[in-house]
Amino acid sequence: MAEPFHDDWRVLYRVVAAHFRTESFAQGVALVDRIGRLVTENPPRVDLRPAGVTVTLLHRDAALARSISAAADDLGLTADPSAVQLVNVTIDALATPAVLAFWSAVLGYRQFGDDFLGDPHGRGPGFGFQPLDSPRPQRNRVHIDVAVPEDQAEARTAAALAAGGRLVSDAHAPKWWVLADPEGNEACIATPRGRD
């Protein structure tokens, strides 16, 4: 059985992330410095901003997650699970290999598996490709997937609906909800449920 993660951490698709709020950029730098001393291999992605530090573990290392949380706690920093998310752009495609090859070239992204492109520098959103059985006229074929922690999904969905969106489908909830803006452009609020 896998070692459990600290409560600060949330699973997003295949990665694990935590966000620690800071009161100053210097506090964030101090946390990043401590993380640098903890990591010997498989370094996490670290996003340092004046209001917080987001740490993403590309390998599910529960011991490292607990050590990073302990370092944050030593510095008096609090985790904010509502600030953790992962954004992917999803393209519906009839000919996935051809469409994927085009987007790989345009974006300079690397291919992972048969249906996903990732930024090799970890800066931009991922691009996923979903197969279509037949063309869909009068419907967008590109939508945004926003992966949030499972315990934040219903609140995020409710906020989108309160902001003028509408529910297109909850047939796959709690794995994902399909929402649309007032003009019909779609987005999915997704969780890690069933993705392992």
Coordinates of N, CA, C and O in Angstrom, one line a residue:
M1 N 0.8 -1.2 0.0 CA 0.0 0.0 0.0 C 0.9 1.2 0.0 O 1.9 1.3 0.7
A2 N 0.5 2.3 -0.8 CA 1.3 3.5 -0.9 C 1.2 4.3 0.4 O 0.2 4.2 1.2
E3 N 2.3 4.9 0.7 CA 2.4 5.8 1.9 C 1.5 7.0 1.8 O 1.4 7.6 0.7
P4 N 0.7 7.3 2.8 CA -0.3 8.4 2.6 C 0.5 9.8 2.6 O 1.5 9.9 3.1
F5 N -0.2 10.7 1.9 CA 0.4 12.0 1.8 C -0.1 12.9 2.9 O -1.1 12.6 3.6
H6 N 0.7 13.9 3.2 CA 0.3 14.9 4.3 C -0.9 15.6 3.8 O -1.2 15.7 2.6
D7 N -1.7 16.1 4.8 CA -3.0 16.8 4.4 C -2.8 18.0 3.6 O -3.8 18.4 3.0
D8 N -1.7 18.6 3.5 CA -1.4 19.8 2.7 C -1.5 19.5 1.2 O -1.7 20.4 0.4
W9 N -1.3 18.2 0.8 CA -1.1 17.9 -0.6 C -2.4 17.3 -1.2 O -3.2 16.7 -0.6
R10 N -2.5 17.6 -2.6 CA -3.7 17.2 -3.3 C -3.2 16.5 -4.6 O -2.2 17.0 -5.2
V11 N -3.9 15.5 -5.0 CA -3.6 14.8 -6.2 C -4.3 15.5 -7.4 O -5.5 15.8 -7.3
L12 N -3.6 15.8 -8.5 CA -4.1 16.4 -9.7 C -3.6 15.5 -10.9 O -2.5 15.5 -11.2
Y13 N -4.5 14.7 -11.5 CA -4.2 13.8 -12.5 C -3.1 12.9 -12.0 O -3.2 12.2 -11.0
R14 N -1.9 13.0 -12.5 CA -0.8 12.1 -12.1 C 0.3 12.8 -11.3 O 1.3 12.2 -11.0
V15 N 0.1 14.0 -10.9 CA 1.0 14.7 -10.0 C 0.3 15.0 -8.6 O -0.9 14.8 -8.5
V16 N 1.2 15.4 -7.7 CA 0.7 15.8 -6.4 C 1.2 17.2 -6.1 O 2.4 17.5 -6.4
A17 N 0.4 18.1 -5.6 CA 0.8 19.5 -5.4 C 0.3 20.1 -4.1 O -0.7 19.6 -3.5
A18 N 1.0 21.1 -3.6 CA 0.5 21.9 -2.5 C 0.9 23.3 -2.7 O 1.9 23.6 -3.4
H19 N 0.1 24.2 -2.2 CA 0.4 25.7 -2.2 C 0.5 26.2 -0.8 O -0.4 25.9 0.0
F20 N 1.6 26.9 -0.5 CA 1.8 27.5 0.8 C 1.7 29.0 0.7 O 2.5 29.6 -0.1
R21 N 0.8 29.6 1.4 CA 0.7 31.0 1.4 C 1.9 31.7 2.2 O 2.3 31.2 3.2
T22 N 2.3 32.8 1.6 CA 3.4 33.6 2.3 C 3.0 35.0 2.4 O 2.1 35.5 1.7
E23 N 3.6 35.7 3.4 CA 3.3 37.1 3.6 C 4.3 38.0 2.9 O 4.2 39.2 2.8
S24 N 5.4 37.4 2.4 CA 6.4 38.1 1.7 C 7.1 37.2 0.7 O 7.1 36.0 0.8
F25 N 7.8 37.8 -0.3 CA 8.6 37.1 -1.2 C 9.7 36.4 -0.5 O 10.1 35.3 -0.8
A26 N 10.3 37.1 0.5 CA 11.4 36.5 1.3 C 11.0 35.2 2.0 O 11.8 34.2 2.1
Q27 N 9.7 35.1 2.5 CA 9.3 33.9 3.1 C 9.2 32.7 2.1 O 9.6 31.6 2.4
G28 N 8.8 33.1 0.9 CA 8.8 32.1 -0.2 C 10.1 31.6 -0.6 O 10.4 30.4 -0.8
V29 N 11.1 32.5 -0.6 CA 12.5 32.2 -1.0 C 13.0 31.3 0.1 O 13.7 30.3 -0.2
A30 N 12.7 31.5 1.4 CA 13.2 30.7 2.5 C 12.6 29.3 2.3 O 13.4 28.3 2.6
L31 N 11.3 29.1 1.9 CA 10.8 27.8 1.7 C 11.5 27.1 0.6 O 11.8 25.9 0.7
V32 N 11.7 27.8 -0.5 CA 12.3 27.2 -1.7 C 13.8 26.8 -1.3 O 14.2 25.7 -1.7
D33 N 14.4 27.6 -0.5 CA 15.8 27.2 -0.1 C 15.7 25.9 0.7 O 16.6 25.0 0.5
R34 N 14.8 25.8 1.6 CA 14.7 24.5 2.4 C 14.3 23.3 1.5 O 14.9 22.2 1.7
I35 N 13.5 23.5 0.5 CA 13.1 22.5 -0.4 C 14.4 22.0 -1.1 O 14.6 20.8 -1.3
G36 N 15.2 23.0 -1.6 CA 16.4 22.7 -2.3 C 17.4 21.8 -1.4 O 18.1 21.0 -2.0
R37 N 17.4 22.0 -0.1 CA 18.2 21.2 0.7 C 17.7 19.8 1.0 O 18.4 18.9 1.3
L38 N 16.4 19.6 0.8 CA 15.7 18.3 1.0 C 15.8 17.4 -0.2 O 15.9 16.2 0.0
V39 N 15.9 17.9 -1.4 CA 15.8 17.1 -2.6 C 17.1 16.7 -3.1 O 18.0 17.6 -3.3
T40 N 17.3 15.4 -3.3 CA 18.6 14.9 -3.9 C 18.3 14.4 -5.3 O 19.2 14.4 -6.1
E41 N 17.2 13.9 -5.6 CA 16.8 13.4 -6.9 C 15.3 13.7 -7.1 O 14.6 13.9 -6.1
N42 N 14.9 13.6 -8.3 CA 13.5 13.9 -8.7 C 13.0 15.2 -8.1 O 12.0 15.2 -7.3
P43 N 13.6 16.3 -8.5 CA 13.2 17.6 -7.9 C 11.8 17.9 -8.3 O 11.3 17.6 -9.4
P44 N 11.1 18.6 -7.4 CA 9.7 19.1 -7.7 C 9.8 20.3 -8.6 O 10.8 21.0 -8.8
R45 N 8.6 20.6 -9.2 CA 8.5 21.9 -9.8 C 8.0 22.9 -8.7 O 7.2 22.6 -7.9
V46 N 8.7 24.1 -8.7 CA 8.4 25.1 -7.7 C 8.0 26.4 -8.4 O 8.8 26.8 -9.2
D47 N 6.9 26.9 -8.0 CA 6.4 28.2 -8.6 C 6.4 29.2 -7.4 O 5.6 29.1 -6.5
L48 N 7.4 30.1 -7.4 CA 7.5 31.1 -6.4 C 6.9 32.4 -6.8 O 7.3 33.0 -7.8
R49 N 6.0 32.9 -6.0 CA 5.3 34.2 -6.2 C 5.3 34.9 -4.9 O 5.5 34.4 -3.8
P50 N 5.1 36.3 -4.9 CA 5.1 37.0 -3.7 C 4.1 36.6 -2.7 O 4.3 36.7 -1.5
A51 N 2.9 36.0 -3.1 CA 1.9 35.6 -2.2 C 1.9 34.1 -1.8 O 1.1 33.6 -1.1
G52 N 2.8 33.3 -2.4 CA 2.9 31.9 -2.1 C 3.8 31.1 -3.0 O 4.3 31.6 -4.0
V53 N 4.0 29.9 -2.6 CA 4.8 28.9 -3.3 C 4.0 27.7 -3.6 O 3.4 27.1 -2.7
T54 N 3.9 27.3 -4.9 CA 3.3 26.1 -5.3 C 4.3 25.0 -5.6 O 5.2 25.3 -6.4
V55 N 4.2 23.9 -5.0 CA 5.2 22.8 -5.2 C 4.4 21.6 -5.8 O 3.4 21.2 -5.3
T56 N 5.0 21.1 -6.9 CA 4.4 20.0 -7.6 C 5.4 18.9 -7.7 O 6.5 19.0 -8.2
L57 N 5.0 17.7 -7.1 CA 5.8 16.5 -7.2 C 5.4 15.7 -8.4 O 4.3 15.3 -8.6
L58 N 6.4 15.5 -9.3 CA 6.2 14.7 -10.5 C 6.2 13.3 -10.2 O 5.8 12.4 -11.0
H59 N 6.8 12.9 -9.1 CA 6.8 11.5 -8.6 C 6.1 11.5 -7.2 O 6.4 12.4 -6.4
R60 N 5.3 10.6 -7.0 CA 4.5 10.5 -5.8 C 5.4 10.0 -4.6 O 5.4 8.9 -4.3
D61 N 6.0 11.0 -4.0 CA 7.0 10.7 -2.9 C 6.4 11.3 -1.6 O 6.5 12.5 -1.3
A62 N 5.7 10.4 -0.9 CA 5.0 10.9 0.3 C 6.0 11.4 1.4 O 5.7 12.3 2.1
A63 N 7.2 10.8 1.5 CA 8.1 11.2 2.5 C 8.6 12.6 2.2 O 8.7 13.5 3.1
L64 N 8.9 12.9 0.9 CA 9.3 14.3 0.5 C 8.2 15.3 0.8 O 8.4 16.4 1.2
A65 N 6.9 14.9 0.4 CA 5.8 15.8 0.7 C 5.7 16.1 2.2 O 5.5 17.3 2.5
R66 N 5.9 15.1 3.0 CA 5.8 15.4 4.5 C 7.0 16.3 4.9 O 6.8 17.2 5.7
S67 N 8.1 16.1 4.4 CA 9.3 16.9 4.7 C 9.1 18.4 4.3 O 9.5 19.3 5.0
I68 N 8.5 18.6 3.1 CA 8.3 19.9 2.6 C 7.2 20.6 3.5 O 7.4 21.8 3.8
S69 N 6.2 19.8 3.8 CA 5.2 20.4 4.7 C 5.7 20.8 6.1 O 5.4 21.8 6.6
A70 N 6.7 20.0 6.6 CA 7.3 20.3 7.9 C 8.1 21.5 7.7 O 8.2 22.4 8.6
A71 N 8.9 21.7 6.6 CA 9.7 22.9 6.4 C 8.8 24.1 6.4 O 9.1 25.2 6.9
A72 N 7.6 24.0 5.7 CA 6.7 25.1 5.6 C 6.1 25.5 7.0 O 6.0 26.6 7.4
D73 N 5.8 24.4 7.7 CA 5.3 24.6 9.1 C 6.3 25.3 10.0 O 6.0 26.2 10.8
D74 N 7.6 24.9 9.9 CA 8.7 25.5 10.6 C 8.8 27.0 10.3 O 9.1 27.8 11.2
L75 N 8.4 27.4 9.1 CA 8.5 28.8 8.7 C 7.2 29.5 9.0 O 7.0 30.7 8.7
G76 N 6.2 28.8 9.6 CA 4.9 29.4 9.9 C 4.0 29.6 8.7 O 3.1 30.4 8.7
L77 N 4.2 28.8 7.6 CA 3.4 28.9 6.4 C 2.3 27.9 6.4 O 2.4 26.8 6.9
T78 N 1.1 28.4 5.9 CA -0.1 27.5 5.9 C -0.4 27.1 4.5 O -0.3 27.9 3.5
A79 N -0.8 25.9 4.3 CA -1.2 25.3 3.0 C -2.6 25.9 2.7 O -3.5 26.1 3.5
D80 N -2.8 26.1 1.4 CA -4.1 26.6 0.9 C -4.5 25.7 -0.3 O -4.2 25.9 -1.5
P81 N -5.3 24.6 0.0 CA -5.7 23.6 -1.1 C -6.5 24.3 -2.2 O -6.5 23.8 -3.3
S82 N -7.2 25.4 -1.9 CA -8.0 26.0 -2.9 C -7.2 26.6 -4.0 O -7.7 27.0 -5.1
A83 N -5.9 26.8 -3.8 CA -5.0 27.5 -4.8 C -4.3 26.5 -5.7 O -3.5 26.8 -6.5
V84 N -4.6 25.2 -5.5 CA -3.9 24.1 -6.2 C -4.8 23.8 -7.4 O -6.0 23.4 -7.3
Q85 N -4.2 23.8 -8.6 CA -4.9 23.4 -9.8 C -3.9 23.1 -10.9 O -2.8 23.4 -10.8
L86 N -4.4 22.4 -12.0 CA -3.6 22.1 -13.1 C -4.5 22.3 -14.3 O -5.6 21.8 -14.4
V87 N -4.1 23.1 -15.3 CA -4.9 23.4 -16.4 C -4.4 22.7 -17.7 O -3.2 22.7 -18.0
N88 N -5.3 22.0 -18.4 CA -5.0 21.4 -19.6 C -6.0 21.9 -20.7 O -7.2 22.2 -20.4
V89 N -5.6 22.0 -21.9 CA -6.4 22.3 -23.1 C -6.7 21.0 -23.7 O -5.8 20.2 -24.0
T90 N -8.0 20.7 -24.0 CA -8.3 19.4 -24.6 C -8.9 19.7 -26.0 O -9.8 20.5 -26.1
I91 N -8.4 18.9 -26.9 CA -8.9 19.1 -28.3 C -9.6 17.8 -28.8 O -9.0 16.7 -28.6
D92 N -10.8 17.9 -29.2 CA -11.6 16.8 -29.8 C -11.1 16.6 -31.2 O -11.0 17.6 -32.0
A93 N -10.7 15.4 -31.6 CA -10.1 15.1 -32.9 C -10.6 13.9 -33.6 O -10.8 12.8 -32.9
L94 N -10.8 13.9 -34.9 CA -11.2 12.8 -35.6 C -9.9 11.9 -36.0 O -10.0 10.7 -36.0
A95 N -8.9 12.6 -36.3 CA -7.6 12.0 -36.6 C -6.5 12.4 -35.6 O -5.7 13.2 -35.8
T96 N -6.6 11.8 -34.4 CA -5.8 12.2 -33.3 C -4.3 12.3 -33.6 O -3.6 13.3 -33.3
P97 N -3.7 11.2 -34.2 CA -2.2 11.3 -34.5 C -1.8 12.5 -35.3 O -0.8 13.2 -35.0
A98 N -2.6 12.8 -36.3 CA -2.3 14.0 -37.2 C -2.4 15.3 -36.5 O -1.6 16.2 -36.5
V99 N -3.5 15.4 -35.7 CA -3.8 16.6 -35.0 C -2.8 16.8 -33.9 O -2.2 17.9 -33.7
L100 N -2.4 15.7 -33.2 CA -1.4 15.8 -32.1 C -0.1 16.2 -32.7 O 0.6 17.0 -32.1
A101 N 0.3 15.7 -33.8 CA 1.6 16.0 -34.4 C 1.7 17.5 -34.7 O 2.7 18.2 -34.5
F102 N 0.6 18.0 -35.3 CA 0.5 19.5 -35.6 C 0.7 20.3 -34.3 O 1.6 21.2 -34.3
W103 N 0.0 20.0 -33.3 CA 0.1 20.8 -32.1 C 1.4 20.6 -31.4 O 2.0 21.6 -30.8
S104 N 2.0 19.5 -31.5 CA 3.4 19.2 -31.0 C 4.4 20.2 -31.6 O 5.2 20.8 -31.0
A105 N 4.3 20.3 -33.0 CA 5.2 21.1 -33.7 C 4.9 22.6 -33.4 O 5.8 23.4 -33.2
V106 N 3.6 23.0 -33.4 CA 3.3 24.4 -33.1 C 3.8 24.9 -31.7 O 4.3 25.9 -31.6
L107 N 3.6 24.0 -30.7 CA 3.8 24.4 -29.4 C 5.3 24.1 -28.9 O 5.7 24.6 -27.9
G108 N 6.0 23.2 -29.6 CA 7.3 22.7 -29.2 C 7.2 21.8 -28.0 O 8.1 21.7 -27.2
Y109 N 6.0 21.1 -27.9 CA 5.8 20.2 -26.8 C 6.2 18.8 -27.1 O 6.3 18.4 -28.2
R110 N 6.4 18.0 -26.0 CA 6.8 16.6 -26.1 C 5.5 15.7 -26.0 O 4.6 16.1 -25.2
Q111 N 5.5 14.6 -26.7 CA 4.3 13.7 -26.6 C 4.5 12.7 -25.5 O 5.6 12.2 -25.3
F112 N 3.4 12.5 -24.8 CA 3.4 11.5 -23.7 C 2.2 10.6 -24.0 O 1.1 11.0 -24.1
G113 N 2.5 9.3 -24.2 CA 1.4 8.4 -24.5 C 0.8 8.7 -25.9 O 1.5 9.4 -26.7
D114 N -0.4 8.2 -26.2 CA -1.0 8.4 -27.5 C -1.8 9.7 -27.6 O -2.3 10.0 -28.7
D115 N -2.1 10.3 -26.4 CA -3.1 11.4 -26.5 C -2.7 12.6 -25.6 O -3.6 13.4 -25.2
F116 N -1.5 12.9 -25.3 CA -1.1 14.0 -24.5 C 0.2 14.6 -24.9 O 1.1 14.0 -25.2
L117 N 0.2 16.0 -24.8 CA 1.4 16.8 -25.1 C 1.7 17.6 -23.8 O 0.8 18.1 -23.2
G118 N 3.0 17.6 -23.4 CA 3.4 18.4 -22.3 C 4.5 19.4 -22.6 O 5.4 19.1 -23.5
D119 N 4.5 20.5 -22.0 CA 5.6 21.5 -22.2 C 6.9 21.0 -21.5 O 6.9 20.7 -20.3
P120 N 7.9 20.8 -22.3 CA 9.1 20.2 -21.7 C 9.8 21.1 -20.7 O 10.6 20.6 -19.9
H121 N 9.4 22.4 -20.6 CA 9.9 23.3 -19.6 C 9.0 23.5 -18.4 O 9.3 24.2 -17.5
G122 N 7.8 22.8 -18.5 CA 6.9 22.9 -17.4 C 6.2 24.3 -17.2 O 5.7 24.6 -16.1
R123 N 6.1 25.1 -18.2 CA 5.6 26.4 -18.1 C 4.1 26.5 -18.5 O 3.3 27.2 -18.0
G124 N 3.8 25.8 -19.6 CA 2.5 26.0 -20.2 C 1.5 24.8 -19.8 O 2.0 23.8 -19.2
P125 N 0.3 25.0 -20.2 CA -0.7 23.9 -19.9 C -0.5 22.7 -20.7 O 0.1 22.8 -21.8
G126 N -0.9 21.5 -20.3 CA -0.9 20.3 -21.1 C -1.9 20.4 -22.1 O -2.9 21.1 -22.0
F127 N -1.7 19.6 -23.2 CA -2.7 19.5 -24.3 C -3.1 18.0 -24.4 O -2.3 17.2 -24.6
G128 N -4.4 17.7 -24.2 CA -4.9 16.4 -24.3 C -5.8 16.3 -25.6 O -6.3 17.3 -26.0
F129 N -5.9 15.1 -26.1 CA -6.7 14.8 -27.3 C -7.7 13.7 -27.1 O -7.3 12.6 -26.6
Q130 N -9.0 14.1 -27.3 CA -10.1 13.1 -27.2 C -10.6 12.7 -28.5 O -10.8 13.6 -29.4
P131 N -10.8 11.4 -28.8 CA -11.3 11.0 -30.1 C -12.7 11.3 -30.3 O -13.5 11.2 -29.4
L132 N -13.1 11.7 -31.5 CA -14.4 11.9 -32.0 C -14.8 10.8 -32.9 O -14.0 10.3 -33.7
D133 N -16.1 10.3 -32.8 CA -16.6 9.3 -33.7 C -17.0 9.9 -35.0 O -16.9 9.2 -36.1
S134 N -17.5 11.1 -35.0 CA -17.9 11.8 -36.2 C -17.8 13.3 -36.0 O -17.8 13.8 -34.9
P135 N -17.8 14.1 -37.1 CA -17.6 15.5 -37.0 C -18.8 16.1 -36.2 O -19.9 15.6 -36.2
R136 N -18.6 17.2 -35.5 CA -19.6 17.9 -34.7 C -19.7 19.3 -35.2 O -19.1 20.2 -34.7
P137 N -20.6 19.6 -36.2 CA -20.8 20.9 -36.6 C -21.5 21.7 -35.5 O -22.2 21.2 -34.7
Q138 N -21.2 23.0 -35.5 CA -21.9 23.9 -34.6 C -21.5 23.7 -33.1 O -22.3 23.9 -32.2
R139 N -20.4 23.1 -32.8 CA -19.9 22.9 -31.5 C -18.4 23.1 -31.4 O -17.7 22.6 -32.3
N140 N -18.0 23.7 -30.4 CA -16.5 23.9 -30.3 C -15.9 22.6 -30.1 O -16.4 21.7 -29.5
R141 N -14.6 22.4 -30.6 CA -13.9 21.2 -30.4 C -12.7 21.3 -29.6 O -11.9 20.4 -29.5
V142 N -12.5 22.5 -29.0 CA -11.4 22.7 -28.1 C -12.1 23.2 -26.8 O -12.9 24.1 -26.8
H143 N -11.7 22.6 -25.7 CA -12.2 23.1 -24.4 C -11.1 23.1 -23.4 O -10.0 22.5 -23.6
I144 N -11.3 23.7 -22.3 CA -10.3 23.8 -21.2 C -10.7 22.8 -20.1 O -11.8 22.7 -19.7
D145 N -9.7 22.0 -19.7 CA -9.9 21.1 -18.5 C -9.1 21.8 -17.4 O -7.9 22.1 -17.5
V146 N -9.8 21.9 -16.3 CA -9.1 22.4 -15.1 C -9.2 21.3 -14.0 O -10.3 21.0 -13.5
A147 N -8.0 20.8 -13.7 CA -8.0 19.7 -12.6 C -7.8 20.4 -11.3 O -7.0 21.3 -11.1
V148 N -8.7 20.1 -10.4 CA -8.7 20.6 -9.0 C -8.7 19.4 -8.0 O -9.1 18.3 -8.4
P149 N -8.3 19.7 -6.8 CA -8.4 18.6 -5.8 C -9.8 18.2 -5.7 O -10.8 19.0 -5.8
E150 N -10.0 16.9 -5.4 CA -11.4 16.3 -5.4 C -12.2 17.1 -4.3 O -13.4 17.3 -4.6
D151 N -11.6 17.5 -3.2 CA -12.4 18.2 -2.2 C -12.7 19.7 -2.6 O -13.5 20.4 -1.8
Q152 N -12.3 20.1 -3.7 CA -12.5 21.5 -4.2 C -13.4 21.5 -5.4 O -13.9 22.6 -5.8
A153 N -13.7 20.4 -6.0 CA -14.4 20.3 -7.3 C -15.9 20.9 -7.2 O -16.3 21.7 -8.1
E154 N -16.6 20.5 -6.2 CA -18.0 21.0 -6.2 C -18.1 22.5 -6.0 O -18.9 23.1 -6.6
A155 N -17.2 23.0 -5.1 CA -17.2 24.5 -4.9 C -16.8 25.2 -6.2 O -17.4 26.2 -6.5
R156 N -15.8 24.7 -6.9 CA -15.4 25.3 -8.2 C -16.5 25.3 -9.2 O -16.8 26.2 -9.9
T157 N -17.2 24.1 -9.3 CA -18.3 24.0 -10.2 C -19.5 25.0 -9.8 O -20.0 25.7 -10.7
A158 N -19.8 25.0 -8.5 CA -20.8 25.9 -8.1 C -20.5 27.4 -8.4 O -21.3 28.2 -8.8
A159 N -19.2 27.8 -8.2 CA -18.8 29.1 -8.5 C -18.9 29.4 -10.0 O -19.4 30.5 -10.4
A160 N -18.6 28.5 -10.9 CA -18.8 28.7 -12.3 C -20.2 28.9 -12.7 O -20.6 29.7 -13.5
L161 N -21.1 28.1 -12.1 CA -22.5 28.2 -12.3 C -23.1 29.5 -11.8 O -23.9 30.2 -12.5
A162 N -22.6 29.9 -10.7 CA -23.0 31.2 -10.1 C -22.6 32.4 -10.9 O -23.2 33.5 -11.0
A163 N -21.5 32.2 -11.7 CA -20.9 33.2 -12.5 C -21.6 33.3 -13.9 O -21.0 33.9 -14.8
G164 N -22.7 32.6 -14.1 CA -23.4 32.6 -15.4 C -23.2 31.4 -16.2 O -23.8 31.3 -17.3
G165 N -22.5 30.4 -15.8 CA -22.3 29.2 -16.6 C -23.5 28.3 -16.4 O -24.4 28.5 -15.7
R166 N -23.5 27.2 -17.2 CA -24.5 26.2 -17.1 C -23.9 24.8 -17.1 O -22.8 24.6 -17.7
L167 N -24.6 23.9 -16.5 CA -24.1 22.5 -16.5 C -24.5 21.8 -17.7 O -25.7 21.8 -18.1
V168 N -23.5 21.4 -18.5 CA -23.8 20.6 -19.7 C -24.0 19.1 -19.4 O -25.0 18.5 -19.9
S169 N -23.2 18.6 -18.5 CA -23.3 17.2 -18.1 C -22.6 16.9 -16.8 O -21.5 17.4 -16.6
D170 N -23.2 16.1 -16.0 CA -22.5 15.6 -14.8 C -22.5 14.1 -14.8 O -22.3 13.4 -13.8
A171 N -22.6 13.5 -16.0 CA -22.7 12.1 -16.2 C -21.4 11.4 -15.7 O -21.5 10.2 -15.4
H172 N -20.3 12.1 -15.7 CA -19.0 11.5 -15.3 C -18.6 11.9 -13.9 O -17.5 11.6 -13.5
A173 N -19.4 12.8 -13.3 CA -19.0 13.3 -11.9 C -19.0 12.1 -10.9 O -19.7 11.1 -11.1
P174 N -18.0 12.1 -10.0 CA -17.1 13.2 -9.7 C -15.8 13.2 -10.4 O -14.9 13.9 -10.0
K175 N -15.7 12.4 -11.5 CA -14.4 12.4 -12.3 C -14.3 13.8 -13.0 O -13.2 14.3 -13.1
W176 N -15.4 14.2 -13.7 CA -15.4 15.5 -14.3 C -16.9 16.0 -14.5 O -17.8 15.2 -14.6
W177 N -17.0 17.3 -14.5 CA -18.3 18.0 -14.8 C -18.0 18.8 -16.1 O -17.0 19.5 -16.2
V178 N -19.0 18.8 -17.0 CA -18.8 19.6 -18.2 C -19.7 20.8 -18.0 O -20.9 20.7 -17.8
L179 N -19.1 22.0 -18.2 CA -19.8 23.3 -18.0 C -19.7 24.1 -19.3 O -18.8 23.8 -20.1
A180 N -20.6 25.1 -19.4 CA -20.5 26.0 -20.6 C -20.7 27.4 -20.1 O -21.4 27.7 -19.2
D181 N -20.0 28.3 -20.8 CA -20.1 29.7 -20.5 C -21.4 30.2 -21.2 O -22.1 29.4 -21.9
P182 N -21.9 31.5 -21.0 CA -23.1 31.9 -21.6 C -23.2 31.8 -23.1 O -24.3 31.8 -23.7
E183 N -22.1 31.7 -23.8 CA -22.1 31.5 -25.3 C -21.9 30.1 -25.7 O -21.8 29.8 -26.9
G184 N -21.8 29.2 -24.8 CA -21.7 27.7 -25.1 C -20.3 27.2 -25.2 O -20.1 26.0 -25.5
N185 N -19.3 28.0 -24.9 CA -17.9 27.5 -24.9 C -17.7 26.6 -23.6 O -18.1 27.0 -22.5
E186 N -17.2 25.4 -23.8 CA -17.1 24.5 -22.7 C -15.8 24.4 -22.0 O -14.7 24.7 -22.5
A187 N -15.9 24.0 -20.7 CA -14.8 23.7 -19.9 C -15.2 22.5 -19.0 O -16.4 22.3 -18.7
C188 N -14.2 21.8 -18.5 CA -14.5 20.7 -17.6 C -13.7 20.9 -16.3 O -12.6 21.3 -16.3
I189 N -14.5 20.7 -15.2 CA -13.8 20.7 -13.9 C -13.6 19.2 -13.6 O -14.5 18.4 -13.5
A190 N -12.3 18.9 -13.5 CA -11.9 17.5 -13.4 C -11.2 17.2 -12.0 O -10.6 18.1 -11.4
T191 N -11.3 16.0 -11.6 CA -10.6 15.5 -10.4 C -9.8 14.3 -10.7 O -9.9 13.7 -11.8
P192 N -9.0 13.9 -9.7 CA -8.1 12.7 -10.0 C -8.9 11.4 -9.9 O -8.3 10.3 -10.2
R193 N -10.2 11.4 -9.6 CA -11.0 10.2 -9.4 C -10.9 9.2 -10.6 O -11.1 9.6 -11.7
G194 N -10.4 8.0 -10.3 CA -10.4 7.0 -11.4 C -9.3 7.2 -12.4 O -9.4 6.6 -13.5
R195 N -8.3 8.0 -12.2 CA -7.2 8.2 -13.2 C -5.9 7.5 -12.9 O -5.0 7.6 -13.7
D196 N -5.9 6.7 -11.9 CA -4.6 6.0 -11.6 C -4.5 4.8 -12.5 O -5.3 4.2 -12.9

